[in-house]
Coordinates of C-alpha atoms and ligand atoms in Angstrom, one line a residue:
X1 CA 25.5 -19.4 5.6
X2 CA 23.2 -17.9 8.6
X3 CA 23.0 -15.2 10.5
X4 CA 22.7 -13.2 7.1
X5 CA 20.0 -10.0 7.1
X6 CA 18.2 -10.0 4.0
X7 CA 20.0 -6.8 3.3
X8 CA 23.6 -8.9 3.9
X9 CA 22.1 -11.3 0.9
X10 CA 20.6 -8.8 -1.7
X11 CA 23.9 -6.7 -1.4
X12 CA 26.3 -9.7 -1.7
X13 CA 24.3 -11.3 -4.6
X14 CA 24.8 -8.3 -6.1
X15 CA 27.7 -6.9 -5.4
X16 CA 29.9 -6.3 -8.7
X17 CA 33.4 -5.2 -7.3
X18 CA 34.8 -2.7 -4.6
X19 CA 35.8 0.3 -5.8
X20 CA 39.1 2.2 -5.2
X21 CA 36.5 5.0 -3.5
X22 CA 36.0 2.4 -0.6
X23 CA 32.2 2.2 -2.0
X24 CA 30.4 -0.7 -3.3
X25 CA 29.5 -1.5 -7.1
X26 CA 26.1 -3.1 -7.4
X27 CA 23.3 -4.2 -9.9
X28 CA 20.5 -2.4 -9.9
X29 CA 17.7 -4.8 -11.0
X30 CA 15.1 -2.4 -11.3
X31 CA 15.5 0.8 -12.5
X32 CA 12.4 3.2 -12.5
X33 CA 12.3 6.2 -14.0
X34 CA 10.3 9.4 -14.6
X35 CA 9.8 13.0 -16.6
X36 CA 11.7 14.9 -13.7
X37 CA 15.1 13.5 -12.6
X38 CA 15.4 11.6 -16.1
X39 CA 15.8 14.3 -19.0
X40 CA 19.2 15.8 -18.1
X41 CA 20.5 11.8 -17.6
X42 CA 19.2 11.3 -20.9
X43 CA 21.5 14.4 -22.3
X44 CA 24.4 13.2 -20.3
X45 CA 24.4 9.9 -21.9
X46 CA 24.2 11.7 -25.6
X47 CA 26.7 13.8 -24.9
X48 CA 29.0 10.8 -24.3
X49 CA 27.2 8.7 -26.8
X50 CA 26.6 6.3 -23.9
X51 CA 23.5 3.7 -24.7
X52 CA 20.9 2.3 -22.0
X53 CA 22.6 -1.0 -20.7
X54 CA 19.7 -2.6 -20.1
X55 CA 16.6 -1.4 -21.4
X56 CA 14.2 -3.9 -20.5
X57 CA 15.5 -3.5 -16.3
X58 CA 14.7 0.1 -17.0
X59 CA 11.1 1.1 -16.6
X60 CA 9.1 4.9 -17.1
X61 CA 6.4 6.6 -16.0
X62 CA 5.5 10.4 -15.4
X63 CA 3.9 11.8 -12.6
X64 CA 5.5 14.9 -10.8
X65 CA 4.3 17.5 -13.1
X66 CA 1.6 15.9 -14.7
X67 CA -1.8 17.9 -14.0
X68 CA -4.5 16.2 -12.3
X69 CA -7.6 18.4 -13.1
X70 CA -7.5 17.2 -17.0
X71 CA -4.6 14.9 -18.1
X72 CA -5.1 16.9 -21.7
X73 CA -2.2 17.9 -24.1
X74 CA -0.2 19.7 -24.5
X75 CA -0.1 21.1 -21.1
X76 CA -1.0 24.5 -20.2
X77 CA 2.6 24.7 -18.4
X78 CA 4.9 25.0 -21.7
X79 CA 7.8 23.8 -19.2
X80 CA 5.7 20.3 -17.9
X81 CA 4.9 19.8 -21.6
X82 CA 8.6 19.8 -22.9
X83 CA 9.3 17.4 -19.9
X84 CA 6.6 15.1 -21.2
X85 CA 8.2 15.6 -24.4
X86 CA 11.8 14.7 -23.2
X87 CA 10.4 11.4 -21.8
X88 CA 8.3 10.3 -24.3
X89 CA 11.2 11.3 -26.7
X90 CA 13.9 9.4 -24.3
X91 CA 11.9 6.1 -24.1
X92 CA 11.3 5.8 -27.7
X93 CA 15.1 6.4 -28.7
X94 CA 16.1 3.8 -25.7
X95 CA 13.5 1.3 -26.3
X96 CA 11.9 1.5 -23.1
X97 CA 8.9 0.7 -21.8
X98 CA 6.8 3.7 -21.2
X99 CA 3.6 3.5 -19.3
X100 CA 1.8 6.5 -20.4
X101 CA -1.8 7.8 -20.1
X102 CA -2.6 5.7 -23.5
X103 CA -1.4 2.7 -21.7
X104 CA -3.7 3.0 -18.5
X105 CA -1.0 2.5 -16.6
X106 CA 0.7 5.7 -15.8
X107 CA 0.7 6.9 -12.0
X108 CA 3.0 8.0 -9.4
X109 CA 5.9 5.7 -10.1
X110 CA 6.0 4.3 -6.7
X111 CA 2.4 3.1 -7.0
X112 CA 3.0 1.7 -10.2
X113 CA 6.3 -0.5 -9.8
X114 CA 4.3 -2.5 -7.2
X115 CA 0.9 -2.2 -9.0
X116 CA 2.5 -4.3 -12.2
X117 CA 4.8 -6.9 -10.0
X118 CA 7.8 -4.7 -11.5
X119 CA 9.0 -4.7 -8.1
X120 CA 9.8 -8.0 -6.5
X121 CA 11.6 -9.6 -3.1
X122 CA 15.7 -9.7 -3.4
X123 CA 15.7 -7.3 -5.8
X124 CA 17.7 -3.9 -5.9
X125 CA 15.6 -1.0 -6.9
X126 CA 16.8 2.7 -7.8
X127 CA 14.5 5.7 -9.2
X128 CA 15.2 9.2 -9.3
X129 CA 12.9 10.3 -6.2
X130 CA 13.9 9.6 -2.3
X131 CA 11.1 7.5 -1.6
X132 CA 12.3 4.8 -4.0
X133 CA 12.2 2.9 -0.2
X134 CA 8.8 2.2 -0.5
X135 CA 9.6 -0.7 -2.6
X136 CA 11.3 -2.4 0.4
X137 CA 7.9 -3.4 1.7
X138 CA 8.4 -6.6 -0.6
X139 CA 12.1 -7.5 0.7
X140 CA 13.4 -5.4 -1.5
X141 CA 17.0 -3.0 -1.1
X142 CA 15.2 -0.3 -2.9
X143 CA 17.7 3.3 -3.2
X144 CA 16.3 7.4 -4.2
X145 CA 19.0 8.6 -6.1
X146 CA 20.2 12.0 -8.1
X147 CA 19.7 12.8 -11.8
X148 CA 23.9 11.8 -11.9
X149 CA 23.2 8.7 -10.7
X150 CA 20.0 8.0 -12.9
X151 CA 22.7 8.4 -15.9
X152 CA 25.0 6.1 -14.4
X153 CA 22.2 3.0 -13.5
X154 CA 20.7 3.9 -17.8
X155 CA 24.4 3.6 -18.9
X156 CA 25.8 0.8 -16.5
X157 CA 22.6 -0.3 -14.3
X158 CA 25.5 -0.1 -11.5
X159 CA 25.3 2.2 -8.8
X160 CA 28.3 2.6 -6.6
X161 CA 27.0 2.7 -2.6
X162 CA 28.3 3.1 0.8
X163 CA 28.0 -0.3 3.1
X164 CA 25.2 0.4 5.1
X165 CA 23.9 -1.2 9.1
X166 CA 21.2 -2.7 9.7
X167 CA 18.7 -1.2 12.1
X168 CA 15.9 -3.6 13.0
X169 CA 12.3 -2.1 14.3
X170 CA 10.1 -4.6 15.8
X171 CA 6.6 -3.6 17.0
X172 CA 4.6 -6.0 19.0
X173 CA 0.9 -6.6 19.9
X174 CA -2.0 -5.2 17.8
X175 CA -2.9 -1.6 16.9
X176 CA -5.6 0.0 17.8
X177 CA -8.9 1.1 16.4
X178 CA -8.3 3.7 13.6
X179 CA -4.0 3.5 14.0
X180 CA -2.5 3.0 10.5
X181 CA 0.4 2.6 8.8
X182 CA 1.1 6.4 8.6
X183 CA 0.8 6.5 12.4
X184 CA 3.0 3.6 12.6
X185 CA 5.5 5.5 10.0
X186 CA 5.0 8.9 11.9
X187 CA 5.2 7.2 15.3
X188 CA 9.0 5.4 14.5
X189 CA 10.2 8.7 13.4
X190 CA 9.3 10.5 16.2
X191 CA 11.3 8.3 18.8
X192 CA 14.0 7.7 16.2
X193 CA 14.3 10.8 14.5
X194 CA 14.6 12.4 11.2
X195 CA 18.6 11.7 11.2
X196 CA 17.7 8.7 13.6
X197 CA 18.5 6.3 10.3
X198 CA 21.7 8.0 8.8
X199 CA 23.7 5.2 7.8
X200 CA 21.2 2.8 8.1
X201 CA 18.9 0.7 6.1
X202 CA 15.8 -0.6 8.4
X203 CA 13.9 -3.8 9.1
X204 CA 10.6 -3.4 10.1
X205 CA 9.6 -6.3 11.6
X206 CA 7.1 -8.1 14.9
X207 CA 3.3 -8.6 15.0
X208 CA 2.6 -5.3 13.7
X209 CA 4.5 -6.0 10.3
X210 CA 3.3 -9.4 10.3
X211 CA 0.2 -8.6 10.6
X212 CA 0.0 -5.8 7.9
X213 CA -0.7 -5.6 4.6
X214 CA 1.3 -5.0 1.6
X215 CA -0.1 -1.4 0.6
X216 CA 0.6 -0.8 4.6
X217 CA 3.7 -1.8 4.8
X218 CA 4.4 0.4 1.7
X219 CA 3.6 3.5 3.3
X220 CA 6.2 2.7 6.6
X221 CA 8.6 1.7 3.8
X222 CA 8.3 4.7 2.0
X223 CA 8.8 7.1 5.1
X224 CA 11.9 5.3 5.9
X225 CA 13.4 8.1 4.2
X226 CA 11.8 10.5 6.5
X227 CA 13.8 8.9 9.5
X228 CA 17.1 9.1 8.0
X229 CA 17.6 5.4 6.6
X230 CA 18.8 5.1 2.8
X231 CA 16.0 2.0 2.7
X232 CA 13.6 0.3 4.7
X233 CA 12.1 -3.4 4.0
X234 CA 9.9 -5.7 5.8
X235 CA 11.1 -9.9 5.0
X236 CA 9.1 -11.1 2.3
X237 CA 6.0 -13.6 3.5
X238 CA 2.8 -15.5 2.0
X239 CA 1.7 -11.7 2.3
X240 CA 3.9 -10.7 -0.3
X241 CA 3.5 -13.7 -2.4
X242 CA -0.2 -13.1 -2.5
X243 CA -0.3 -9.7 -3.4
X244 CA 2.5 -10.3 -6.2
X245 CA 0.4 -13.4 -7.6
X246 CA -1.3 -13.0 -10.9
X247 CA 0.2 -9.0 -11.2
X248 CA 1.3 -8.2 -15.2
X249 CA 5.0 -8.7 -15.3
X250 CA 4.7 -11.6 -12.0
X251 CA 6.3 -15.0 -13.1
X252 CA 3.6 -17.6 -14.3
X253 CA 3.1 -21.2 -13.6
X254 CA 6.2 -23.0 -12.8
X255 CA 8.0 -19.9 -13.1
X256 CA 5.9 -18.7 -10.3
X257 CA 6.6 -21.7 -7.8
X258 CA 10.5 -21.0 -8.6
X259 CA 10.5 -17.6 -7.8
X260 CA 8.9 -18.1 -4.7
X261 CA 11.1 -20.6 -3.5
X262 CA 13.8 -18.1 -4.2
X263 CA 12.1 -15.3 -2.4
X264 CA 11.9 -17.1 0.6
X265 CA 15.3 -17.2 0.9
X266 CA 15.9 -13.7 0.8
X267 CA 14.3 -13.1 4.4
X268 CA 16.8 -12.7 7.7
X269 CA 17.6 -15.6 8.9
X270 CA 16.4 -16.3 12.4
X271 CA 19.9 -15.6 14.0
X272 CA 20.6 -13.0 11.7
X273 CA 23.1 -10.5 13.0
X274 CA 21.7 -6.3 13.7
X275 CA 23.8 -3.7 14.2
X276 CA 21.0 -2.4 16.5
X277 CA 17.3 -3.8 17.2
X278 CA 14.7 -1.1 18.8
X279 CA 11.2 -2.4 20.2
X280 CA 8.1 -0.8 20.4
X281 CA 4.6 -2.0 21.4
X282 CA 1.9 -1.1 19.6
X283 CA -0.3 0.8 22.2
X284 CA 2.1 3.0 22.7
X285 CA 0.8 4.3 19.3
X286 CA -1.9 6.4 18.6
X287 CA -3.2 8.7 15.5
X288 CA -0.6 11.0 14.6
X289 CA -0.5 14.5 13.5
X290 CA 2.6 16.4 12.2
X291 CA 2.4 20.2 14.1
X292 CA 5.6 21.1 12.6
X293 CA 8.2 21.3 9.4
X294 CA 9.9 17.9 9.8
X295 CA 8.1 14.7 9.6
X296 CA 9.6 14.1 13.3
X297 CA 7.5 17.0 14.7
X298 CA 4.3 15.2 15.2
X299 CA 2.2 14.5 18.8
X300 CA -0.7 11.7 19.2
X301 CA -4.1 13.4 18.8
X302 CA -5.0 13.3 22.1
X303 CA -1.5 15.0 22.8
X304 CA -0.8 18.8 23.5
X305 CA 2.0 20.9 21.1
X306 CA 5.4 20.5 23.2
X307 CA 6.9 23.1 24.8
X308 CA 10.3 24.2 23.1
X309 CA 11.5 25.0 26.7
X310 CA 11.3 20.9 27.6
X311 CA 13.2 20.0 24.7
X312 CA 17.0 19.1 26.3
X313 CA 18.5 19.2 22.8
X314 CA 19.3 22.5 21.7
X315 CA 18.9 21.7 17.6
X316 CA 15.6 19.9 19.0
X317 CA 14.7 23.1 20.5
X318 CA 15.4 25.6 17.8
X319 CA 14.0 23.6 15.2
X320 CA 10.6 23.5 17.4
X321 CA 10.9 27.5 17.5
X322 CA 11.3 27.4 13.7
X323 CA 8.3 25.2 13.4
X324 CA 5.9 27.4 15.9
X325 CA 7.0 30.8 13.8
X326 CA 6.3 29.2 10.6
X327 CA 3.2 27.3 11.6
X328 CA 1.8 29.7 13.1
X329 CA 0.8 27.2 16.2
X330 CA 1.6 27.6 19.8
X331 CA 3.0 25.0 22.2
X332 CA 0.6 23.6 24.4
X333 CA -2.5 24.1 22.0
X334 CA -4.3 20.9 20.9
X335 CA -4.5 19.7 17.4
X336 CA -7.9 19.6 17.6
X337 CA -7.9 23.2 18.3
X338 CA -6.2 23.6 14.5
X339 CA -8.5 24.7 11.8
X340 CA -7.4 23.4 8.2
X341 CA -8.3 25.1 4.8
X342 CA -6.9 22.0 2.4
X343 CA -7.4 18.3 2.4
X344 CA -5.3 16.3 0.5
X345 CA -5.7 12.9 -0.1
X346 CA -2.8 11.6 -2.9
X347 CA 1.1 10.4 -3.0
X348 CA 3.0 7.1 -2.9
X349 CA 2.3 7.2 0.5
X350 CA -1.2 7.2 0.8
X351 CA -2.7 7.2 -2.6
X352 CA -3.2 3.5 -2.8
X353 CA -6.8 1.6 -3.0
X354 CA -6.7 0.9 0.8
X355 CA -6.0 4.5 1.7
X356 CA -9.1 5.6 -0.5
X357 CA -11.5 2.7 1.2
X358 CA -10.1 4.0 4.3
X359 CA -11.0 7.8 3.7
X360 CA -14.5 7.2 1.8
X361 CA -15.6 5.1 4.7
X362 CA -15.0 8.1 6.3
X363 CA -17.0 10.1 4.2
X364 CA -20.3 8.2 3.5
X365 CA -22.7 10.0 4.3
X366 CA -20.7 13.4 5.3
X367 CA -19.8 16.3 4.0
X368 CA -17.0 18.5 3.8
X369 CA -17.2 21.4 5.9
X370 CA -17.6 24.5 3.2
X371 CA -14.3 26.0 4.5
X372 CA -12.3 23.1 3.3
X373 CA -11.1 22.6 -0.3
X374 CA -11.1 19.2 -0.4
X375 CA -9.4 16.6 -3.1
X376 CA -8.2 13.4 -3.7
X377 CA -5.8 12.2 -6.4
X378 CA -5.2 8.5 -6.7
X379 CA -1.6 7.6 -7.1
X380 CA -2.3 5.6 -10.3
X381 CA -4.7 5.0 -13.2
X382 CA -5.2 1.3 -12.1
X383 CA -6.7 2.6 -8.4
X384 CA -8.6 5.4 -9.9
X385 CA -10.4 2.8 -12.3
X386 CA -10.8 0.4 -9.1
X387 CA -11.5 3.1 -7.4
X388 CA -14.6 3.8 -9.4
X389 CA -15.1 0.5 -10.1
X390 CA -16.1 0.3 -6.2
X391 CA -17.9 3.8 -6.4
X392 CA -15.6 5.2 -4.1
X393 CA -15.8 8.2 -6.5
X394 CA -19.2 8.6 -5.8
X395 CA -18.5 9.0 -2.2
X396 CA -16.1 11.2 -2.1
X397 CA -17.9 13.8 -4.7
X398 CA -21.1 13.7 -2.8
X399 CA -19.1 14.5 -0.2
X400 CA -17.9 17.5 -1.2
X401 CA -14.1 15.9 -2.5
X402 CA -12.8 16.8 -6.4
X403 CA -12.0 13.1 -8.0
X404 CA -8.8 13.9 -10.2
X405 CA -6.5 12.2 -12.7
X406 CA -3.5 10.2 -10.8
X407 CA -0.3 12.0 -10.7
X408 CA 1.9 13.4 -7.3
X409 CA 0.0 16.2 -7.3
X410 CA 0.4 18.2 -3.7
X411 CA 2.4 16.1 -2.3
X412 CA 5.4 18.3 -3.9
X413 CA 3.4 20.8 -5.7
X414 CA 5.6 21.0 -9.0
X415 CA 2.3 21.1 -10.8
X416 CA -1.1 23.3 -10.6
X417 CA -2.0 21.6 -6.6
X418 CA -0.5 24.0 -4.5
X419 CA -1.7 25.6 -1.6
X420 CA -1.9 29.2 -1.7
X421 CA -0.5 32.3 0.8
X422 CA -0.2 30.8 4.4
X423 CA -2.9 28.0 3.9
X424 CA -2.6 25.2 5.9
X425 CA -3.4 21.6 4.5
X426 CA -4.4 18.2 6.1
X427 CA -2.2 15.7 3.6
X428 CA -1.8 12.0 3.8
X429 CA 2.0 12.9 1.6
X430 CA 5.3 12.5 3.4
X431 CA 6.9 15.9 3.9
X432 CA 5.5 19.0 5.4
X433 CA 9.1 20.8 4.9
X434 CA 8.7 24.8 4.4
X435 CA 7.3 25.3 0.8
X436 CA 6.8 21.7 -0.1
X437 CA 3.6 22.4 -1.1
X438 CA 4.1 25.1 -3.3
X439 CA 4.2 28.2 -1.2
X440 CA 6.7 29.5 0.8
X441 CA 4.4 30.6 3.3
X442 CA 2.0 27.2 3.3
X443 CA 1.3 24.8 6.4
X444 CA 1.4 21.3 6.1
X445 CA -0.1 18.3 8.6
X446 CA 0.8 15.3 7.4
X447 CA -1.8 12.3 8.7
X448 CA -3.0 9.5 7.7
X449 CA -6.2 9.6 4.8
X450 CA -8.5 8.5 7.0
X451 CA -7.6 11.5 9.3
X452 CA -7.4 13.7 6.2
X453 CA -11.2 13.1 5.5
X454 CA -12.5 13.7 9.1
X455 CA -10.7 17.2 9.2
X456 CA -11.8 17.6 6.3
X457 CA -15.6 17.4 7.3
X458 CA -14.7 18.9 11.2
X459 CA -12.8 21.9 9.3
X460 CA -10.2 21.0 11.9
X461 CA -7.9 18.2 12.6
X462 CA -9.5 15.2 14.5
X463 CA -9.3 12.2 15.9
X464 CA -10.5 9.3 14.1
X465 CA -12.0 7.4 17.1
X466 CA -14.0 9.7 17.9
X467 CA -15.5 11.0 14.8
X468 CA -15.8 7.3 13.0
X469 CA -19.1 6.1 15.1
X470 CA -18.9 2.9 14.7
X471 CA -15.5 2.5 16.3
X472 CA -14.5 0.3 13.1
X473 CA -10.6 -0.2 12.8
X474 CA -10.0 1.8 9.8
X475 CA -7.3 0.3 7.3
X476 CA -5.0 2.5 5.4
Ligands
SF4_501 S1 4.1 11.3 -4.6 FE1 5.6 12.7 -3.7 S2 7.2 11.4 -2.8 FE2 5.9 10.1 -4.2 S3 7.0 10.1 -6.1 FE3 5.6 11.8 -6.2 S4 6.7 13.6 -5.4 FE4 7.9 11.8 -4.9

């Protein structure tokens, strides 16, 4: 049959029944799962003497409230120690796989799933944490879900879902010199907006996609969320297949040349059917800063704040006049003209191997300007041991960065990284809502970590063009 979206064929090949709720049952293939949305799942299935269905589709890590100055035990935090507790406890009763710190393996569970080739095209995915979409970037239907629902994909690996549209985002041409990913990511929502994708699950497709690689198209997948859309997924190509090749729990051999056959077929066909298709070129883009407290409040660099009183929309409006108040920022002013006091480089968004070439290219050679605290958290144990295996370490230290243990760190600040009184950070996470970063009173600019590292040697945000001298495109 054509005119199917990959999303029309990963939902009927695993559609289980309708449900009297209108909703869709469906198998999860994947379920990943970590210390902070799994313990009270766990409990719920003892209390009704439920077992896991399927152990070896269910897969753990811990991340959120793991330290990253020292991965020591016990914790200093008596709470983040009983939830490593629960989790260590919780896999061994279930039999299932655990990659902890002994493993080598343990990181932000995002970064991991891909890291292993857990995750794979035509799957369905589900993890406790909203930006489960990242795993789309592979042609995957990949869902966030609640703690409830974690106990219902450990007892039945079911989940029951709304029908979703289809939303397809092509971007033609070529970026330019030092736009990445994030700006792409940041750019969509902008024009789209952060309820843009309610109802939605989006294709990002054209040159841009094409053309991008698989960490990349990660970090758009994973602030799919961010617009609105329950998932995001770029069709799976020889992109995908070469970055899936040879990874621990990839198929082998002749297993290999069957999956791939299979995967192919997962992608929209060519006449597949949108509810909606948006276009974009790609020099409309340019490095993006968020100035605000949604990931839709962002300018290009070379942009001034808006003015609230331009804004048409009247929730538009009053969210900008929340934004200013809290920020602390005026309409008008240019990012440049922001001092920051916290550079964060870390998350499933941007804590991959790329996004750390990207940012010590940056820094060779530079320092950190002595206002700035400055660290960087890898999003696994496998890129902090490339990572050092490439001396990227090295450069970011003598650069004035701390080189920590993987974990989520500041991007949600549920561990020691948090930024203090009204500080404001430079982060290459996803959210810059009010207290994400662990005070109530914090500032947050998300951009992408090759931004991060030049405000955090300028001591204020920057454009990348400019402060790169050798004009190199700059991945990430
Ligand atoms: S890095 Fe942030 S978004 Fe990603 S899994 Fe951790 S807390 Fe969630």
């Amino acid at each position: 049959m054509a005119e199917r979206t990959l999303y029309n064929k990963i939902w009927e090949n695993n559609r289980v029944a309708e449900l009297p709720t209108g909703q869709t049952q469906l198998f999860i293939g994947l379920h990943m799962i970590h210390e902070v949305t799994s313990p009270q799942a766990f409990d719920m299935l003892r209390e009704r003497g439920l077992k896991v269905a399927y152990p070896q589709r269910t897969f753990a890590t811990m991340d959120h409230i793991v330290p990253t100055h020292s991965h020591q035990r016990p914790f200093a935090d008596g709470q983040a120690e009983s939830m490593m507790q629960a989790i260590e406890n919780n896999t061994k009763d279930y039999s299932i796989q655990f990659f902890n710190f002994q493993s080598g393996k343990q990181g932000v569970v995002h970064v991991v799933g891909p890291e292993l080739g857990l995750t794979r095209p035509g799957m369905t995915i589900a993890c406790g944490d909203s930006h489960t979409s990242t795993h789309g970037a592979f042609g995957a239907l990949a869902f966030g879900i609640g703690t409830s629902q974690v106990r219902d994909v450990l007892a039945s690996q079911c989940l029951a879902m709304d029908e979703l549209k289809v939303r397809r985002i092509e971007i033609h041409g070529k970026l330019g010199t030092g736009v990445t990913p994030k700006d792409v990511a940041l750019f969509i929502i902008n024009r789209l907006g952060v309820k843009g994708g309610i109802g939605f699950v989006y294709e990002y497709a054209g040159e841009v996609f094409d053309s991008m690689s698989m960490e990349g198209r990660m970090t758009v997948c994973n602030m799919s969320i961010e617009g609105g859309a329950r998932a995001g997924y770029v069709n799976p190509d020889e992109t995908t297949f070469a970055y899936l090749k040879g990874r621990e729990y990839a198929p082998r051999g002749a297993d290999w040349d069957k999956a791939v056959e299979n995967w192919k077929e997962y992608a929209s066909d060519q006449d597949a059917v949108y509810d909606e298709v948006v276009r974009f070129h790609a020099s409309e883009i340019e490095p993006m800063v968020t100035w605000g407290v949604t990931p839709g409040q962002s300018v290009g660099i070379h942009q001034n704040l808006p003015e609230p009183s331009a804004m048409t929309n009247d929730g538009e409006r009053r969210s900008a006049e929340l934004a200013y108040s809290h920020m602390k920022l005026s309409p008008g002013q240019k990012p440049s003209e922001i001092a920051i006091d916290v550079a964060f480089i870390g998350s499933c968004t941007n804590g991959r191997i790329e996004d750390l070439r990207a940012a010590a290219e940056v820094l060779k050679g530079r320092k950190v300007d002595p206002a700035v605290h400055a660290f960087v958290v890898p999003g696994s144990m496998q890129v902090r041991k490339q990572a050092m295996d490439e001396g990227l370490d090295k450069i970011f230290t003598a650069a004035g960065f701390e080189w920590r243990e993987a974990g989520c760190s500041m991007c949600l600040a549920m561990n020691p990284d948090q930024l203090k009184g009204d500080q404001i950070s430079a982060s290459s996470s996803n959210r810059n809502f009010i207290g994400r970063q662990g005070s109530a009173t914090g500032r947050t600019l998300l951009m992408s970590p090759a931004m991060v590292a030049a405000a955090a040697c300028n001591g204020r945000v920057s454009d990348i063009r400019d402060f790169n001298p050798m004009g190199e495109a700059l991945a990430g």
